[in-house]
Short mmCIF file of C-alpha atoms in Angstrom, two decimals:
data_model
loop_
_atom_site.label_atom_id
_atom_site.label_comp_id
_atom_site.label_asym_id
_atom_site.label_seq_id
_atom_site.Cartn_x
_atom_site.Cartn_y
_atom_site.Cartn_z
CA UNK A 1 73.91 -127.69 157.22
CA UNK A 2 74.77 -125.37 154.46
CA UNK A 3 78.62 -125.18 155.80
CA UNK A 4 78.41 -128.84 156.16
CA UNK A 5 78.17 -129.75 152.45
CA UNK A 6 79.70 -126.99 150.55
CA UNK A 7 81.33 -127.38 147.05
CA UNK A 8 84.77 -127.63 147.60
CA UNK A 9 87.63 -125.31 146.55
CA UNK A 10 89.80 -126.86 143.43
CA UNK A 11 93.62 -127.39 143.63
CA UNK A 12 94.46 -127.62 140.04
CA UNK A 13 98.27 -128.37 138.85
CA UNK A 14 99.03 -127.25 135.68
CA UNK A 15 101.37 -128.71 133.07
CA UNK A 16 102.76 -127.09 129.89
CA UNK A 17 103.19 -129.11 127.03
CA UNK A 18 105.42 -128.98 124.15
CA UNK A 19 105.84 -131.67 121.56
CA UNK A 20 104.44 -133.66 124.20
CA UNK A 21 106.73 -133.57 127.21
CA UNK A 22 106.38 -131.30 130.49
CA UNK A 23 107.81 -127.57 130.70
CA UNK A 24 106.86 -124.63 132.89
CA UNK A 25 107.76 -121.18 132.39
CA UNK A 26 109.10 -118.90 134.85
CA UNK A 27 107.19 -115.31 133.53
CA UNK A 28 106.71 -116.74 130.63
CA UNK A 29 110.49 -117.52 129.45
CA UNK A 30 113.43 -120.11 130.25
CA UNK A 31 111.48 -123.32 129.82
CA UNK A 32 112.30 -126.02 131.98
CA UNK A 33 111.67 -129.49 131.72
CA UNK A 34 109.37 -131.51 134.10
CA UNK A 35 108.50 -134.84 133.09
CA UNK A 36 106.20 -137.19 131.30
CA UNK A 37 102.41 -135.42 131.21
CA UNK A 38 100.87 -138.82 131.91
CA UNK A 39 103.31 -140.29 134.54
CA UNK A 40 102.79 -136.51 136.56
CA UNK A 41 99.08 -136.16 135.64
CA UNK A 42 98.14 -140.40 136.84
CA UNK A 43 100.85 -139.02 139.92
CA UNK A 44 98.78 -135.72 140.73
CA UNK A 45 95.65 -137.47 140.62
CA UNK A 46 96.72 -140.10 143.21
CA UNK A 47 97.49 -137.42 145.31
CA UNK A 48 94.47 -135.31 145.59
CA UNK A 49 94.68 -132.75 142.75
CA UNK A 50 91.05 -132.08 141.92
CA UNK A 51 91.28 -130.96 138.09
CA UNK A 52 94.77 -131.26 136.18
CA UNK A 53 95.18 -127.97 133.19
CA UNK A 54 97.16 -129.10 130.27
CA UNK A 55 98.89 -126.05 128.50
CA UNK A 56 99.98 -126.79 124.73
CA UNK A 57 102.45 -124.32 123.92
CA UNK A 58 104.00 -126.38 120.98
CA UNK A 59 104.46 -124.10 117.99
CA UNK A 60 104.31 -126.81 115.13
CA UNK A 61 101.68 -128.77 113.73
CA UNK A 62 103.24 -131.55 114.28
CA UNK A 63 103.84 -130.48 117.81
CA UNK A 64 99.96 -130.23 118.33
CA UNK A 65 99.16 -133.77 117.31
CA UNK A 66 101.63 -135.40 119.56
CA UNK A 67 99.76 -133.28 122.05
CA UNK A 68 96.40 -134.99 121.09
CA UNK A 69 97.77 -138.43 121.23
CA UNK A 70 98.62 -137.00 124.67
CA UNK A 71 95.31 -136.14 125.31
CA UNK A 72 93.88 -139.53 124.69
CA UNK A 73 96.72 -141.55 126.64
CA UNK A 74 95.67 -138.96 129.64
CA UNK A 75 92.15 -139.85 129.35
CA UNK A 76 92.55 -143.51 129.36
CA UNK A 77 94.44 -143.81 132.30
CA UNK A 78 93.32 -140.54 135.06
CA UNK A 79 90.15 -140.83 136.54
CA UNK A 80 89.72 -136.95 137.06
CA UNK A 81 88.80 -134.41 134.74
CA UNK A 82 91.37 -132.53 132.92
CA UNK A 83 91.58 -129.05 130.71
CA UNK A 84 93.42 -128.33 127.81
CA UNK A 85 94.71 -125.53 126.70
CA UNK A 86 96.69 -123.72 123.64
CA UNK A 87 96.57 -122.81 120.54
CA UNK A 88 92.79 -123.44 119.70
CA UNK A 89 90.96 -121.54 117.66
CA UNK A 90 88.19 -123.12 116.28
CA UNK A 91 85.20 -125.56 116.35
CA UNK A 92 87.11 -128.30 115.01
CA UNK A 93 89.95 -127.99 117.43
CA UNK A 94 87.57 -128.59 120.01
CA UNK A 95 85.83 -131.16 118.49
CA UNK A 96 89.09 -133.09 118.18
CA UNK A 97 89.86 -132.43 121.44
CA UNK A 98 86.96 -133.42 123.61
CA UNK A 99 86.65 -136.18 120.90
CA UNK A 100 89.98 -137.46 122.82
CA UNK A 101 88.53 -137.33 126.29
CA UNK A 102 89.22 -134.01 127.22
CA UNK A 103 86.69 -132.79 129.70
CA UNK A 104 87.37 -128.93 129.13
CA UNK A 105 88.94 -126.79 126.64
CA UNK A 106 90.49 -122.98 127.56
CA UNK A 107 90.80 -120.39 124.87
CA UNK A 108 92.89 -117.22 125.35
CA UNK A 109 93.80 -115.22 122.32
CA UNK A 110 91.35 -116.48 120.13
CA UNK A 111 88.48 -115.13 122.35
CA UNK A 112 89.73 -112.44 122.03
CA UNK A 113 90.65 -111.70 118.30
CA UNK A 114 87.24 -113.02 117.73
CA UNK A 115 85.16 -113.40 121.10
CA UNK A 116 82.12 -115.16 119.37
CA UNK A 117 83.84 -118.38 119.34
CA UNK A 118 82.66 -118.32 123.09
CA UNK A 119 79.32 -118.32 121.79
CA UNK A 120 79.86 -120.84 119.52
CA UNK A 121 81.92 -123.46 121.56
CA UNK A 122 79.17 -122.96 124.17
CA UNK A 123 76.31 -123.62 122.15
CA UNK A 124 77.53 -126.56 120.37
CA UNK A 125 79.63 -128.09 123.55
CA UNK A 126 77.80 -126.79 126.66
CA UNK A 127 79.39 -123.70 128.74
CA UNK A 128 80.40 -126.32 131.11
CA UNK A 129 83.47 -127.27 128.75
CA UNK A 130 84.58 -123.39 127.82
CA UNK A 131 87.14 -121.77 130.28
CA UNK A 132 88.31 -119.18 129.10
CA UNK A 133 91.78 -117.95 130.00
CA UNK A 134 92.87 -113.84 130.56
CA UNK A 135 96.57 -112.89 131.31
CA UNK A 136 96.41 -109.34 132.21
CA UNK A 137 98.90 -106.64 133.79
CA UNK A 138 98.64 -103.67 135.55
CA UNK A 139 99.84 -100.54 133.60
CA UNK A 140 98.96 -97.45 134.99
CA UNK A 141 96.81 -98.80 137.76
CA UNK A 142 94.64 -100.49 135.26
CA UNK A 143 94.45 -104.16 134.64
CA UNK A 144 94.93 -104.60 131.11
CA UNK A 145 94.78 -108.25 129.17
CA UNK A 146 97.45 -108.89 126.94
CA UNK A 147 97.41 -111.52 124.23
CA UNK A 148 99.85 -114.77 122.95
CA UNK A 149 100.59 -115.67 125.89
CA UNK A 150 100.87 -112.38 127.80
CA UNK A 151 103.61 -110.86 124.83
CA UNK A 152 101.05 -108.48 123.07
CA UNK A 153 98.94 -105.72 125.36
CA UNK A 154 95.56 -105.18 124.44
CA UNK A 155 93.30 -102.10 125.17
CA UNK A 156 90.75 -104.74 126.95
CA UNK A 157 90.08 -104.31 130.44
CA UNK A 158 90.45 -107.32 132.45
CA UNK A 159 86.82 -106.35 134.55
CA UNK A 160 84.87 -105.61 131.24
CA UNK A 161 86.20 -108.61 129.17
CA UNK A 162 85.77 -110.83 132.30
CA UNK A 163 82.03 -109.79 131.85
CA UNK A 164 81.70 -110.04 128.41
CA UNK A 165 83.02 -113.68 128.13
CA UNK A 166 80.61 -114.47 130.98
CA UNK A 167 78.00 -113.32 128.41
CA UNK A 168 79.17 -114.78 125.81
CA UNK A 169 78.20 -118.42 127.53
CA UNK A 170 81.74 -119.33 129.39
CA UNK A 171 81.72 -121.43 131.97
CA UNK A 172 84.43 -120.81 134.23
CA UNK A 173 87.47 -118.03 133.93
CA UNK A 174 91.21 -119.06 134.46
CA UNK A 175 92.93 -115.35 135.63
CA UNK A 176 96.80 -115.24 135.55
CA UNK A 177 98.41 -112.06 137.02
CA UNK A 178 101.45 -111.75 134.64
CA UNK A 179 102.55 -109.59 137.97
CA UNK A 180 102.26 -112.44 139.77
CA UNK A 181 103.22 -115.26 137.59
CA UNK A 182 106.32 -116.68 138.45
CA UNK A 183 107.12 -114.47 141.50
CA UNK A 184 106.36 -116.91 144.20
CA UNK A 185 104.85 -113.99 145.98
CA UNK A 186 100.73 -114.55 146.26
CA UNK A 187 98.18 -114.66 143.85
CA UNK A 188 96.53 -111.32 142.37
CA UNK A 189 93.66 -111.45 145.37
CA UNK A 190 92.21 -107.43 144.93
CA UNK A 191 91.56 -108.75 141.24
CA UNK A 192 90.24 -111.91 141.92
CA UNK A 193 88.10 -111.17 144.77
CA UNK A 194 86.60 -108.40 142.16
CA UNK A 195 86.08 -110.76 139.71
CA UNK A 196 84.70 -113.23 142.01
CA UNK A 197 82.38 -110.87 143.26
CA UNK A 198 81.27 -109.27 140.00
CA UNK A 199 81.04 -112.39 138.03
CA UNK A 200 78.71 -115.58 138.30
CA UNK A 201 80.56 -118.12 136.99
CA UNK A 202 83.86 -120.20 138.77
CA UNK A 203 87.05 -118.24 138.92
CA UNK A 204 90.27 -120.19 138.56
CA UNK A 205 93.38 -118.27 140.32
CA UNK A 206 96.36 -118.29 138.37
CA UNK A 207 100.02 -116.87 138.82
CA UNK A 208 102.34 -116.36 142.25
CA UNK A 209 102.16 -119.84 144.44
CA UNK A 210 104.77 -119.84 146.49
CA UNK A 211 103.71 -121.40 149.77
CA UNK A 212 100.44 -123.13 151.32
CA UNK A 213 99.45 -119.70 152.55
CA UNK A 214 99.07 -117.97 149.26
CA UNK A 215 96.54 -120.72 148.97
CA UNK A 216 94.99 -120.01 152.31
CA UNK A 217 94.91 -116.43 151.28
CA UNK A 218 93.59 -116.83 147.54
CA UNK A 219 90.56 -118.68 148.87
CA UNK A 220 89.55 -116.86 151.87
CA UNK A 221 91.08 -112.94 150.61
CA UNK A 222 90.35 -113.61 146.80
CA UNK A 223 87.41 -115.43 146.82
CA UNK A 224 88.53 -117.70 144.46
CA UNK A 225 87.26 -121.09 143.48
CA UNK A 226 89.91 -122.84 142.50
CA UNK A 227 93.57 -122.29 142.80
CA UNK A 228 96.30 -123.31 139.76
CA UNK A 229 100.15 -123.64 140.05
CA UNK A 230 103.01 -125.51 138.47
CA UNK A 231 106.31 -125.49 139.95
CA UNK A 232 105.10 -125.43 143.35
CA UNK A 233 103.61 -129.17 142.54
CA UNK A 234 106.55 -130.31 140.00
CA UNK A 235 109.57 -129.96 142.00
CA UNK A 236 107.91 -130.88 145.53
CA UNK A 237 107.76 -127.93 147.20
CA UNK A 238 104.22 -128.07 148.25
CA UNK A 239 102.88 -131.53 148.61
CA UNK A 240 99.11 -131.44 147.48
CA UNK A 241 97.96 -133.63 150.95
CA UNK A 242 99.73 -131.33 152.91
CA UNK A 243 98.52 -128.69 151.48
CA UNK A 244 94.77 -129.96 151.47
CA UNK A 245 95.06 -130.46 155.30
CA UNK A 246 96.55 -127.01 156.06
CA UNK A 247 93.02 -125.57 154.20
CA UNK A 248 91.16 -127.67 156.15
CA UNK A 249 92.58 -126.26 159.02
CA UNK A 250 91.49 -122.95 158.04
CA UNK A 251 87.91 -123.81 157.30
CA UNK A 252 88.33 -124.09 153.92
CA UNK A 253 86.38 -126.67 152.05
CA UNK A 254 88.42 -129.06 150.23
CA UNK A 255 88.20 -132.83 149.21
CA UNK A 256 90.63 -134.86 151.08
CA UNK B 1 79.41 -159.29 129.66
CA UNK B 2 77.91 -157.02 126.94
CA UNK B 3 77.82 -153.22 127.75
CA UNK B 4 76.50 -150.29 125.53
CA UNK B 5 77.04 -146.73 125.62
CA UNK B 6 74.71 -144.92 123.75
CA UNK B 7 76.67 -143.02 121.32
CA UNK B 8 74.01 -140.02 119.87
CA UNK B 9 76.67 -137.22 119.28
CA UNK B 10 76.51 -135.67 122.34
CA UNK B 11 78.21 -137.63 124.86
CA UNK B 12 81.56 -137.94 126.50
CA UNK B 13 81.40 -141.55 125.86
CA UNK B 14 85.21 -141.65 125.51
CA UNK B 15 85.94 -140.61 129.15
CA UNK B 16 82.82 -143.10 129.99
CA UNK B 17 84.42 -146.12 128.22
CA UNK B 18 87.94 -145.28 129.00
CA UNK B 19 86.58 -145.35 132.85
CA UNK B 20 85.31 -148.88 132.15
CA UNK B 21 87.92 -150.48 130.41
CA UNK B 22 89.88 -149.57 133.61
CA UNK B 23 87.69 -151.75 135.45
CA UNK B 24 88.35 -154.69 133.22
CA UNK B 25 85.30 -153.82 131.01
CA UNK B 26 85.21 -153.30 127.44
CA UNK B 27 82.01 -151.29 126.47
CA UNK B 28 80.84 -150.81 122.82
CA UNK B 29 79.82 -147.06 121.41
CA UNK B 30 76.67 -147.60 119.43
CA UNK B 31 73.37 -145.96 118.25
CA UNK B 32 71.75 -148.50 116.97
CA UNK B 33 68.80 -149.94 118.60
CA UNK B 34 69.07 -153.57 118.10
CA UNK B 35 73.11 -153.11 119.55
CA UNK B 36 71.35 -151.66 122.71
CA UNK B 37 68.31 -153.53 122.99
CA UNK B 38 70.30 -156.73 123.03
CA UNK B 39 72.72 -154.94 125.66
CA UNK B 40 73.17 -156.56 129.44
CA UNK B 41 73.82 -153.14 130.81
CA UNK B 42 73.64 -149.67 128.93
CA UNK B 43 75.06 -146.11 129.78
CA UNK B 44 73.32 -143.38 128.80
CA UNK B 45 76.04 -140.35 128.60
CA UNK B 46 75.24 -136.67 128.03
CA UNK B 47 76.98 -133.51 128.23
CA UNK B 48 76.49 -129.97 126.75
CA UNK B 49 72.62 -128.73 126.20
CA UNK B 50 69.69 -130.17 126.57
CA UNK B 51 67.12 -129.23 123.76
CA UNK B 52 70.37 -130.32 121.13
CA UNK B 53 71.05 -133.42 122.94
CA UNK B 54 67.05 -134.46 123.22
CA UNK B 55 67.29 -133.67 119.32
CA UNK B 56 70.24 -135.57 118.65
CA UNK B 57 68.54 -138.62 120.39
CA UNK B 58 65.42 -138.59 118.36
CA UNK B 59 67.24 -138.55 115.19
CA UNK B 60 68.46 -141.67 116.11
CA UNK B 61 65.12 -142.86 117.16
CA UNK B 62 66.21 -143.18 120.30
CA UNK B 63 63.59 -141.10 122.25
CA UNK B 64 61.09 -143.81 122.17
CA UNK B 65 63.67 -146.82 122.68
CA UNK B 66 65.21 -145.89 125.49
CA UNK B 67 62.53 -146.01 128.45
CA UNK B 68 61.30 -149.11 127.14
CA UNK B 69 65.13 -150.90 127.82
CA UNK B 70 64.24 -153.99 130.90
CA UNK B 71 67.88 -154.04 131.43
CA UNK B 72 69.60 -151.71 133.97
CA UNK B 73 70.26 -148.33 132.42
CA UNK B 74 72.74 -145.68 133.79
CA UNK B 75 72.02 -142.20 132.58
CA UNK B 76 74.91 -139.85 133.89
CA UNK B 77 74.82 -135.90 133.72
CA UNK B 78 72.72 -134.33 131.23
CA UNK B 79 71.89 -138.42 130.50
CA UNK B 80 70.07 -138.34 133.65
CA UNK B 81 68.18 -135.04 133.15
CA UNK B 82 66.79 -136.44 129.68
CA UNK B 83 65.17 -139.34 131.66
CA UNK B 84 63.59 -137.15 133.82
CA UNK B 85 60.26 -135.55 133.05
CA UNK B 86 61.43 -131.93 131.89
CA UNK B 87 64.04 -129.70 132.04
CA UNK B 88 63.75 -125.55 132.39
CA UNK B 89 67.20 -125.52 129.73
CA UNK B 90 65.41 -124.42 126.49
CA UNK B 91 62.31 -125.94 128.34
CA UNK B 92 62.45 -129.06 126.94
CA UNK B 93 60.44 -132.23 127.16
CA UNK B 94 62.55 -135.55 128.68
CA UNK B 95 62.08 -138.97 128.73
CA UNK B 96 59.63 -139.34 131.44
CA UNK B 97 60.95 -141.88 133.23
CA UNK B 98 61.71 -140.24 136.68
CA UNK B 99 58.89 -138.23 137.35
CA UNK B 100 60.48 -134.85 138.27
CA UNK B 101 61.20 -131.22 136.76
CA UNK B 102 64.74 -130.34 136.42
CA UNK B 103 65.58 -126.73 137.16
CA UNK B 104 68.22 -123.98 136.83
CA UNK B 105 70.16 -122.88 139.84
CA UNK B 106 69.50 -120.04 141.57
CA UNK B 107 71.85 -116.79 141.01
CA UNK B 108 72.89 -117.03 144.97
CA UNK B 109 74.91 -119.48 143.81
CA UNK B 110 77.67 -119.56 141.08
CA UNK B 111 76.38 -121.42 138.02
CA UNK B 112 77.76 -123.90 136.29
CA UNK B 113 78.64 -125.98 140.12
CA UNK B 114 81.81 -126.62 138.90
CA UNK B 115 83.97 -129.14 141.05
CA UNK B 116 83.78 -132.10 144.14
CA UNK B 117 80.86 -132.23 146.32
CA UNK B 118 79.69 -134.70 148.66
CA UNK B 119 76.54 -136.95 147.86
CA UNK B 120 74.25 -138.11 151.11
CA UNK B 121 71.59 -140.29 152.70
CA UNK B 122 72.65 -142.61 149.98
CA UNK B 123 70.00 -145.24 149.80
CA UNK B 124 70.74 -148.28 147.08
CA UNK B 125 73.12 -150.84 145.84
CA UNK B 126 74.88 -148.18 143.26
CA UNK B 127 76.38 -147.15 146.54
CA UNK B 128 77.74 -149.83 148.23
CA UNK B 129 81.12 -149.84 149.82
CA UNK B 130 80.96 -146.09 149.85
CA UNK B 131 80.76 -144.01 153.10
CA UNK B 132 78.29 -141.38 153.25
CA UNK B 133 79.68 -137.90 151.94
CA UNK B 134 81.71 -139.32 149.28
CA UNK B 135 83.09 -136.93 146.91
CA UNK B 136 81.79 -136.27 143.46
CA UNK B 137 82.98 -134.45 140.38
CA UNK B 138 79.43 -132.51 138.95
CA UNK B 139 79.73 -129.55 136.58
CA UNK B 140 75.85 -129.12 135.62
CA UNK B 141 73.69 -125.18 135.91
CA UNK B 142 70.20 -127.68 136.48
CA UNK B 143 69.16 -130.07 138.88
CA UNK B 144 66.73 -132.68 139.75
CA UNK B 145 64.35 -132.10 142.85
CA UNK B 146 63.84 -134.12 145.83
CA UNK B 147 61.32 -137.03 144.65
CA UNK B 148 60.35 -140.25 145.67
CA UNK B 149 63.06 -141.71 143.29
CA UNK B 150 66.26 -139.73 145.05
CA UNK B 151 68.45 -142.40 145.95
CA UNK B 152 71.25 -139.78 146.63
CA UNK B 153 71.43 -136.14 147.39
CA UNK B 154 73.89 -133.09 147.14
CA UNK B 155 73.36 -129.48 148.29
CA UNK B 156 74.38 -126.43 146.81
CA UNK B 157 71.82 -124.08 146.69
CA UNK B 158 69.47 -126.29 148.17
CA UNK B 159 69.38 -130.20 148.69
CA UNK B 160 68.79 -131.58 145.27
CA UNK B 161 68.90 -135.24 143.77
CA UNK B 162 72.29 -136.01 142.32
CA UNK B 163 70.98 -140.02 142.18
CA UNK B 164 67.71 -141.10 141.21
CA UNK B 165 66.37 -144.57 140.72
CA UNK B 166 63.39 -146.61 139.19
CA UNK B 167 62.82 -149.78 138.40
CA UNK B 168 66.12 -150.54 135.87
CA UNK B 169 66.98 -147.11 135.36
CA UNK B 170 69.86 -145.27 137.67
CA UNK B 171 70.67 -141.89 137.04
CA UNK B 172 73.64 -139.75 138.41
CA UNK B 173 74.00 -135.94 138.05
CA UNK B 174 78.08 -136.43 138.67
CA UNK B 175 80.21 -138.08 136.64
CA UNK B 176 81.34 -141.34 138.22
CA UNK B 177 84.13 -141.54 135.00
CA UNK B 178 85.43 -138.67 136.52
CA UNK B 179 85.49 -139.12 139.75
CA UNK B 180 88.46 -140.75 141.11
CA UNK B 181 88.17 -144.13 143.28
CA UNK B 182 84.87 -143.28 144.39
CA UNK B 183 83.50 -142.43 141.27
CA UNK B 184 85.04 -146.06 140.15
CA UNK B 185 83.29 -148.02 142.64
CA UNK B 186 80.28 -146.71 141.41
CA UNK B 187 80.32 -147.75 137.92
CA UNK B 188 81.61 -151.23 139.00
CA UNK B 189 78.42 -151.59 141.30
CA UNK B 190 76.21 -150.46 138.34
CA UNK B 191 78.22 -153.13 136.07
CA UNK B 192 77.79 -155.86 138.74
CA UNK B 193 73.82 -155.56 139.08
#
């Protein structure tokens, strides 16, 4: 019975927003444009996408608040939850955020310049709403995390600060391999399945979908719980229903 | 038709009337207990942590108002928990209404349950038109055990109540808002009671 009703594993597209339209990066550069972020995200969750991750990578102010009207146009009109992403760094931003009908918020570099926001956002908002994001790189056979965005190396270890935002009250961990990101080759699975295994909380796998077996593999070889792409999803390449049955296929739990 | 959602500061009452208004429904936010006394139908939101919530609610007085509503109430999440009995997060003191502990997760399994599980041996009216082992969106570390009010159950872990019912008041440990068609017909069967 316990195989029978098992939480499912997450497909989770992910759209990066500036100034309020769509772009993805390809390793983090040469942006390219990929629609309206409430035409795709009402699209995606028609289709079966379990969880939709908004990325605001808008540099501006002004930037940011078209990304909050965003925020609330997405919530009025998808009926599954959503992340965002980017740039926050504070109570407030969260506030305003979640305030707009975001279900989750994911910090990155601002956990990291000062890691108890963690606490702080968890306290006041409930773990359940704080994923926190970790781009790391190997150099030198170590996985290392690296900051804005994956352009400035830290001397955090991806394993230790994994555990330390677990302390610190996150809910859930979104890991992109900068290795991986972009290549189209498989996710980071050695890492993942170590995080998976060391951690307690949901692990998000982030960086290398290329086909529906990298999703197969991330699952079953990474232990992950949920798996996160872009391009994959934007451009058609891997249809989520398709993708959804394949895992089934394999034994993998999925909601279809 | 007049429907409230308890606004007490720690809700995601936007989400909850957004998910409303898309069924042709247009909810008010209030805290004010004459607003939700006078109420057909009231939702009873709740996210982050309990003891904060439960304090947030009786500033607003709200503690002793809400289990004496006679309309039908729909607690969702953490709204749910506060109805029942107790809850082990910073062991604090509910509502009483369904009479039932809720408790943390075990560490065999990865805490918050984050993501779309299937609810079964569904047994009332909040269900109808929905097959058995419908998916549900739940994010939630405690849960509500097996009791005589379970009107809908999820495993992970163990079999736990992710519905309970009594009298007027539903309760739901995943968020219908949030949970795609399914999710939909289940607020529009609360709304239609």
């Amino acid at each position: 019975m316990a195989d029978q009703y098992m939480l499912t594993k997450r497909i989770i597209p992910c759209l990066d927003i500036k100034n309020g339209r769509t772009v993805k990066g390809v390793n983090f550069v040469n942006l390219i444009d990929a629609g309206d972020p409430v035409v795709l995200a009402k699209q995606y969750a028609e289709k079966g996408a379990d969880e939709l991750v908004f990325l605001d990578i808008s540099a501006t102010l002004e930037g940011r608040k078209t990304t909050l009207e965003m925020v609330l146009r997405v919530a009025e009109q998808v009926n599954i939850p959503f992340t965002v992403g980017g740039g926050i760094s504070s109570i407030e931003d969260v506030d305003l955020l979640l305030k707009s009908g975001a279900d989750k918020v994911s910090i990155n570099s601002s956990a990291i310049k000062r890691p108890e926001l963690i606490n702080e956002l968890s306290d006041k908002f409930g773990s359940q709403c704080v994923v926190v994001a970790i781009d790391a790189k190997q150099i030198n056979g170590k996985w290392m995390v690296h900051l804005a965005g994956g352009s400035i190396p830290t001397t955090l270890d991806l394993f230790e600060w994994a555990k330390e935002v677990e302390t610190r009250g996150a809910g859930e961990i979104l890991f992109t391999s900068m290795d991986h990101d972009g290549t189209k080759d498989g996710f980071a699975n050695e890492a993942l399945s170590r995080l998976s295994s060391e951690l307690n909380i949901p692990i998000i796998a982030s960086g290398g979908a290329g086909t529906v077996q990298h999703f197969v593999d991330t699952f079953q070889k990474g232990k992950s719980d949920a798996a996160l792409a872009a391009s994959v999803f934007h451009f058609g390449e891997i249809e989520i229903k398709d993708l959804k049955e394949e895992l089934r296929t394999n034994n993998i739990e999925v909601r279809l | 038709m007049n429907i409230v959602i308890i606004d007490y500061g720690a809700g995601n009452t936007k989400s909850v009337q957004f998910a409303c208004n898309r069924l042709g429904y247009n909810p008010i936010l209030s805290n004010s207990e004459d607003v939700i006394k006078a109420a057909d139908k009231v939702i009873f939101p709740g996210v982050g942590q309990a003891s904060h919530a439960m304090e947030m609610l009786k500033k607003s007085g709200l503690d002793t108002l809400i289990p004496t509503l006679k309309q039908p109430v729909l607690g969702i999440c953490l709204g749910m928990q506060l109805l029942c009995n107790a809850t082990e997060e910073g062991d604090t003191l509910g509502l009483g209404v369904f009479d039932v502990k809720v408790k943390r997760f075990s560490n065999k399994v990865k805490v918050p349950q984050m993501g779309w599980n299937t609810i079964f041996d569904l047994e009332s009216d909040l269900f109808e038109g929905l097959k058995n082992d419908a998916y549900m969106y739940l994010v939630h570390s405690y849960y509500a055990e097996v009791c005589e009010h379970t009107i809908a159950q999820t495993n992970y872990d163990l079999n736990y109540s992710s519905a309970l019912k009594k009298e007027n008041f539903y309760g739901v440990q995943f968020h219908p808002e949030k949970s795609s068609t399914e999710g939909a017909q289940i607020l529009r069967n609360f709304l239609k009671l």
